PDB file of C-alpha atoms in Angstrom:
ATOM      1  CA  UNK Q   1      16.880   8.446  19.581  1.00  0.00           C
ATOM      2  CA  UNK Q   2      14.228   8.498  16.832  1.00  0.00           C
ATOM      3  CA  UNK Q   3      11.249   8.523  19.215  1.00  0.00           C
ATOM      4  CA  UNK Q   4      12.610  11.573  21.049  1.00  0.00           C
ATOM      5  CA  UNK Q   5      13.172  13.382  17.726  1.00  0.00           C
ATOM      6  CA  UNK Q   6       9.631  12.566  16.589  1.00  0.00           C
ATOM      7  CA  UNK Q   7       8.248  13.866  19.890  1.00  0.00           C
ATOM      8  CA  UNK Q   8      10.294  17.061  19.630  1.00  0.00           C
ATOM      9  CA  UNK Q   9       9.159  17.652  16.035  1.00  0.00           C
ATOM     10  CA  UNK Q  10       5.475  17.151  16.912  1.00  0.00           C
ATOM     11  CA  UNK Q  11       5.816  19.544  19.844  1.00  0.00           C
ATOM     12  CA  UNK Q  12       7.763  22.216  17.894  1.00  0.00           C
ATOM     13  CA  UNK Q  13       5.300  22.098  14.993  1.00  0.00           C
ATOM     14  CA  UNK Q  14       2.297  22.133  17.338  1.00  0.00           C
ATOM     15  CA  UNK Q  15       1.033  19.244  15.230  1.00  0.00           C
ATOM     16  CA  UNK Q  16      -2.538  18.157  15.800  1.00  0.00           C
ATOM     17  CA  UNK Q  17      -2.357  15.102  13.537  1.00  0.00           C
ATOM     18  CA  UNK Q  18       0.341  12.542  12.784  1.00  0.00           C
ATOM     19  CA  UNK Q  19      -0.071  10.315   9.752  1.00  0.00           C
ATOM     20  CA  UNK Q  20       1.784   7.021   9.606  1.00  0.00           C
ATOM     21  CA  UNK Q  21       2.584   6.214   5.999  1.00  0.00           C
ATOM     22  CA  UNK Q  22       4.178   2.951   7.082  1.00  0.00           C
ATOM     23  CA  UNK Q  23       2.257   1.132   9.827  1.00  0.00           C
ATOM     24  CA  UNK Q  24       5.424  -0.391  11.374  1.00  0.00           C
ATOM     25  CA  UNK Q  25       6.410   3.182  12.345  1.00  0.00           C
ATOM     26  CA  UNK Q  26       3.777   2.896  15.074  1.00  0.00           C
ATOM     27  CA  UNK Q  27       6.569   1.358  17.204  1.00  0.00           C
ATOM     28  CA  UNK Q  28       8.321   4.756  17.196  1.00  0.00           C
ATOM     29  CA  UNK Q  29       5.359   7.112  17.071  1.00  0.00           C
ATOM     30  CA  UNK Q  30       3.136   5.688  19.804  1.00  0.00           C
ATOM     31  CA  UNK Q  31       5.774   6.205  22.520  1.00  0.00           C
ATOM     32  CA  UNK Q  32       6.482   9.689  21.103  1.00  0.00           C
ATOM     33  CA  UNK Q  33       2.821  10.619  21.587  1.00  0.00           C
ATOM     34  CA  UNK Q  34       2.731   9.643  25.253  1.00  0.00           C
ATOM     35  CA  UNK Q  35       0.726  12.275  27.107  1.00  0.00           C
ATOM     36  CA  UNK Q  36      -0.261  14.082  23.875  1.00  0.00           C
ATOM     37  CA  UNK Q  37      -3.923  13.086  23.902  1.00  0.00           C
ATOM     38  CA  UNK Q  38      -4.933  16.032  21.676  1.00  0.00           C
ATOM     39  CA  UNK Q  39      -2.756  14.786  18.779  1.00  0.00           C
ATOM     40  CA  UNK Q  40      -4.619  12.475  16.386  1.00  0.00           C
ATOM     41  CA  UNK Q  41      -2.837   9.431  14.988  1.00  0.00           C
ATOM     42  CA  UNK Q  42      -3.928   8.237  11.557  1.00  0.00           C
ATOM     43  CA  UNK Q  43      -2.433   5.197   9.878  1.00  0.00           C
ATOM     44  CA  UNK Q  44      -2.253   4.541   6.155  1.00  0.00           C
ATOM     45  CA  UNK Q  45      -2.132   0.909   5.106  1.00  0.00           C
ATOM     46  CA  UNK Q  46      -0.561   0.219   1.724  1.00  0.00           C
ATOM     47  CA  UNK Q  47      -0.178  -3.565   1.953  1.00  0.00           C
ATOM     48  CA  UNK Q  48      -2.298  -6.565   2.820  1.00  0.00           C
ATOM     49  CA  UNK Q  49      -1.323  -8.354   6.013  1.00  0.00           C
ATOM     50  CA  UNK Q  50      -0.654 -12.067   6.112  1.00  0.00           C
ATOM     51  CA  UNK Q  51      -0.671 -12.761   9.847  1.00  0.00           C
ATOM     52  CA  UNK Q  52      -2.616 -11.623  12.875  1.00  0.00           C
ATOM     53  CA  UNK Q  53      -1.472  -8.680  14.937  1.00  0.00           C
ATOM     54  CA  UNK Q  54      -4.185  -8.968  17.542  1.00  0.00           C
ATOM     55  CA  UNK Q  55      -1.888 -10.003  20.383  1.00  0.00           C
ATOM     56  CA  UNK Q  56      -1.577  -7.981  23.593  1.00  0.00           C
ATOM     57  CA  UNK Q  57       1.345  -5.832  22.383  1.00  0.00           C
ATOM     58  CA  UNK Q  58      -0.290  -4.886  19.085  1.00  0.00           C
ATOM     59  CA  UNK Q  59      -3.590  -4.147  20.844  1.00  0.00           C
ATOM     60  CA  UNK Q  60      -1.661  -1.661  23.030  1.00  0.00           C
ATOM     61  CA  UNK Q  61       0.071  -0.111  20.014  1.00  0.00           C
ATOM     62  CA  UNK Q  62      -3.057   0.218  17.887  1.00  0.00           C
ATOM     63  CA  UNK Q  63      -5.175   1.482  20.781  1.00  0.00           C
ATOM     64  CA  UNK Q  64      -3.669   4.910  20.015  1.00  0.00           C
ATOM     65  CA  UNK Q  65      -4.778   4.901  16.338  1.00  0.00           C
ATOM     66  CA  UNK Q  66      -7.735   7.198  15.700  1.00  0.00           C
ATOM     67  CA  UNK Q  67      -8.291   6.140  12.100  1.00  0.00           C
ATOM     68  CA  UNK Q  68      -6.812   3.820   9.516  1.00  0.00           C
ATOM     69  CA  UNK Q  69      -6.962   4.626   5.803  1.00  0.00           C
ATOM     70  CA  UNK Q  70      -6.973   1.798   3.277  1.00  0.00           C
ATOM     71  CA  UNK Q  71      -7.476   1.584  -0.480  1.00  0.00           C
ATOM     72  CA  UNK Q  72     -10.203  -1.015  -1.052  1.00  0.00           C
ATOM     73  CA  UNK Q  73     -13.019  -2.900   0.612  1.00  0.00           C
ATOM     74  CA  UNK Q  74     -10.989  -6.125   0.445  1.00  0.00           C
ATOM     75  CA  UNK Q  75      -8.063  -4.413   2.158  1.00  0.00           C
ATOM     76  CA  UNK Q  76     -10.438  -3.168   4.855  1.00  0.00           C
ATOM     77  CA  UNK Q  77     -11.598  -6.751   5.443  1.00  0.00           C
ATOM     78  CA  UNK Q  78      -7.961  -7.845   5.614  1.00  0.00           C
ATOM     79  CA  UNK Q  79      -7.191  -5.198   8.245  1.00  0.00           C
ATOM     80  CA  UNK Q  80     -10.254  -6.117  10.285  1.00  0.00           C
ATOM     81  CA  UNK Q  81      -9.085  -9.742  10.235  1.00  0.00           C
ATOM     82  CA  UNK Q  82      -5.458  -9.032  11.158  1.00  0.00           C
ATOM     83  CA  UNK Q  83      -5.365  -5.797  13.176  1.00  0.00           C
ATOM     84  CA  UNK Q  84      -6.944  -4.797  16.489  1.00  0.00           C
ATOM     85  CA  UNK Q  85      -9.002  -2.099  14.738  1.00  0.00           C
ATOM     86  CA  UNK Q  86     -12.786  -1.599  14.696  1.00  0.00           C
ATOM     87  CA  UNK Q  87     -14.807  -1.257  11.505  1.00  0.00           C
ATOM     88  CA  UNK Q  88     -15.737   2.364  12.232  1.00  0.00           C
ATOM     89  CA  UNK Q  89     -12.049   3.332  12.506  1.00  0.00           C
ATOM     90  CA  UNK Q  90     -11.301   2.343   8.898  1.00  0.00           C
ATOM     91  CA  UNK Q  91     -11.818   4.749   6.009  1.00  0.00           C
ATOM     92  CA  UNK Q  92     -11.508   3.667   2.387  1.00  0.00           C
ATOM     93  CA  UNK Q  93      -9.812   6.200   0.101  1.00  0.00           C
ATOM     94  CA  UNK Q  94      -9.265   4.602  -3.325  1.00  0.00           C
ATOM     95  CA  UNK Q  95      -6.180   5.412  -5.363  1.00  0.00           C
ATOM     96  CA  UNK Q  96      -7.132   7.675  -8.200  1.00  0.00           C
ATOM     97  CA  UNK Q  97      -6.141   7.068 -11.807  1.00  0.00           C
ATOM     98  CA  UNK Q  98      -5.873   9.935 -14.259  1.00  0.00           C
ATOM     99  CA  UNK Q  99      -7.974   8.468 -17.067  1.00  0.00           C
ATOM    100  CA  UNK Q 100      -6.988  11.351 -19.369  1.00  0.00           C
ATOM    101  CA  UNK Q 101      -3.356  10.207 -19.162  1.00  0.00           C
ATOM    102  CA  UNK Q 102      -3.805   6.429 -18.936  1.00  0.00           C
ATOM    103  CA  UNK Q 103      -6.042   5.767 -21.898  1.00  0.00           C
ATOM    104  CA  UNK Q 104      -5.586   3.685 -25.066  1.00  0.00           C
ATOM    105  CA  UNK Q 105      -5.602   6.931 -27.062  1.00  0.00           C
ATOM    106  CA  UNK Q 106      -2.246   7.807 -25.465  1.00  0.00           C
ATOM    107  CA  UNK Q 107      -0.672   4.450 -26.266  1.00  0.00           C
ATOM    108  CA  UNK Q 108       3.040   4.769 -26.856  1.00  0.00           C
ATOM    109  CA  UNK Q 109       4.374   2.760 -29.780  1.00  0.00           C
ATOM    110  CA  UNK Q 110       7.919   3.464 -28.609  1.00  0.00           C
ATOM    111  CA  UNK Q 111       7.165   1.866 -25.218  1.00  0.00           C
ATOM    112  CA  UNK Q 112       5.556  -1.133 -26.940  1.00  0.00           C
ATOM    113  CA  UNK Q 113       8.573  -1.390 -29.266  1.00  0.00           C
ATOM    114  CA  UNK Q 114      11.037  -1.202 -26.349  1.00  0.00           C
ATOM    115  CA  UNK Q 115       9.167  -4.073 -24.672  1.00  0.00           C
ATOM    116  CA  UNK Q 116       9.111  -6.220 -27.817  1.00  0.00           C
ATOM    117  CA  UNK Q 117       5.342  -6.052 -28.359  1.00  0.00           C
ATOM    118  CA  UNK Q 118       4.757  -5.698 -32.121  1.00  0.00           C
ATOM    119  CA  UNK Q 119       0.976  -5.894 -32.398  1.00  0.00           C
ATOM    120  CA  UNK Q 120      -0.041  -8.475 -29.860  1.00  0.00           C
ATOM    121  CA  UNK Q 121      -1.920  -7.538 -26.708  1.00  0.00           C
ATOM    122  CA  UNK Q 122       0.500  -6.222 -24.095  1.00  0.00           C
ATOM    123  CA  UNK Q 123      -0.091  -7.077 -20.435  1.00  0.00           C
ATOM    124  CA  UNK Q 124       1.967  -4.948 -18.082  1.00  0.00           C
ATOM    125  CA  UNK Q 125       3.077  -5.648 -14.553  1.00  0.00           C
ATOM    126  CA  UNK Q 126       4.615  -2.635 -12.898  1.00  0.00           C
ATOM    127  CA  UNK Q 127       6.116  -3.125  -9.458  1.00  0.00           C
ATOM    128  CA  UNK Q 128       8.894  -4.756  -7.530  1.00  0.00           C
ATOM    129  CA  UNK Q 129       9.190  -8.524  -7.567  1.00  0.00           C
ATOM    130  CA  UNK Q 130       7.175  -9.453  -4.521  1.00  0.00           C
ATOM    131  CA  UNK Q 131       4.689 -12.192  -3.682  1.00  0.00           C
ATOM    132  CA  UNK Q 132       2.089  -9.556  -2.817  1.00  0.00           C
ATOM    133  CA  UNK Q 133       2.384  -7.694  -6.140  1.00  0.00           C
ATOM    134  CA  UNK Q 134       0.558 -10.301  -8.226  1.00  0.00           C
ATOM    135  CA  UNK Q 135       3.221 -11.643 -10.570  1.00  0.00           C
ATOM    136  CA  UNK Q 136       2.200 -15.244  -9.771  1.00  0.00           C
ATOM    137  CA  UNK Q 137      -1.429 -14.440 -10.581  1.00  0.00           C
ATOM    138  CA  UNK Q 138      -0.276 -12.852 -13.846  1.00  0.00           C
ATOM    139  CA  UNK Q 139       1.571 -16.052 -14.806  1.00  0.00           C
ATOM    140  CA  UNK Q 140      -1.486 -18.146 -13.898  1.00  0.00           C
ATOM    141  CA  UNK Q 141      -3.721 -15.871 -15.990  1.00  0.00           C
ATOM    142  CA  UNK Q 142      -1.236 -16.140 -18.878  1.00  0.00           C
ATOM    143  CA  UNK Q 143      -1.544 -19.927 -18.810  1.00  0.00           C
ATOM    144  CA  UNK Q 144      -5.334 -19.654 -19.111  1.00  0.00           C
ATOM    145  CA  UNK Q 145      -5.044 -17.130 -21.969  1.00  0.00           C
ATOM    146  CA  UNK Q 146      -2.562 -19.385 -23.829  1.00  0.00           C
ATOM    147  CA  UNK Q 147      -4.882 -22.381 -23.373  1.00  0.00           C
ATOM    148  CA  UNK Q 148      -7.631 -20.287 -25.018  1.00  0.00           C
ATOM    149  CA  UNK Q 149      -5.317 -19.511 -27.938  1.00  0.00           C
ATOM    150  CA  UNK Q 150      -4.961 -15.784 -27.298  1.00  0.00           C
ATOM    151  CA  UNK Q 151      -1.764 -14.034 -28.392  1.00  0.00           C
ATOM    152  CA  UNK Q 152      -0.185 -11.613 -25.940  1.00  0.00           C
ATOM    153  CA  UNK Q 153       3.077 -10.489 -24.419  1.00  0.00           C
ATOM    154  CA  UNK Q 154       3.746  -9.880 -20.728  1.00  0.00           C
ATOM    155  CA  UNK Q 155       6.190  -7.146 -19.790  1.00  0.00           C
ATOM    156  CA  UNK Q 156       7.516  -6.284 -16.376  1.00  0.00           C
ATOM    157  CA  UNK Q 157       9.436  -3.087 -16.065  1.00  0.00           C
ATOM    158  CA  UNK Q 158      10.102  -0.223 -13.723  1.00  0.00           C
ATOM    159  CA  UNK Q 159       8.338   3.099 -14.114  1.00  0.00           C
ATOM    160  CA  UNK Q 160      11.671   4.861 -14.805  1.00  0.00           C
ATOM    161  CA  UNK Q 161      12.213   2.530 -17.782  1.00  0.00           C
ATOM    162  CA  UNK Q 162       8.802   3.453 -19.185  1.00  0.00           C
ATOM    163  CA  UNK Q 163       9.576   7.167 -18.862  1.00  0.00           C
ATOM    164  CA  UNK Q 164      12.814   6.718 -20.831  1.00  0.00           C
ATOM    165  CA  UNK Q 165      11.048   4.839 -23.614  1.00  0.00           C
ATOM    166  CA  UNK Q 166       8.192   7.311 -24.127  1.00  0.00           C
TER     167      UNK Q 166
END
């Protein structure tokens, strides 16, 4: 059973902190931590939530969470709206971007060529096709840009495809 294995691993490693990289794993980890009050439980939220998890069962699950890490202020507000978590439990740790690597000076003509962009502005969407990833907003923005007469190309690709092209 996964919960028993998690419990055994925490005990054998003498772990003092468990970090949930996927919040749904709380269903396995909370029971594994039963009686281990000295072990901290920290959650890491990657996604926005679309429905409330403030019911009795989720309040019991999240009562064990010591801290919740999120990426932005808007994500923090989303978590406060949907999760049984207090403001002081949430810590914002923004994703970092290596501006030395991702700069117009390092633009790859071979990547632009592989995506069919021959001089027009290239708008990239990197990520799986998912309602939460913003493809719909990109299409809506494209409509506005077209109405304003701006020339551009939208490309959606996977990171592995970009690595091959560069």
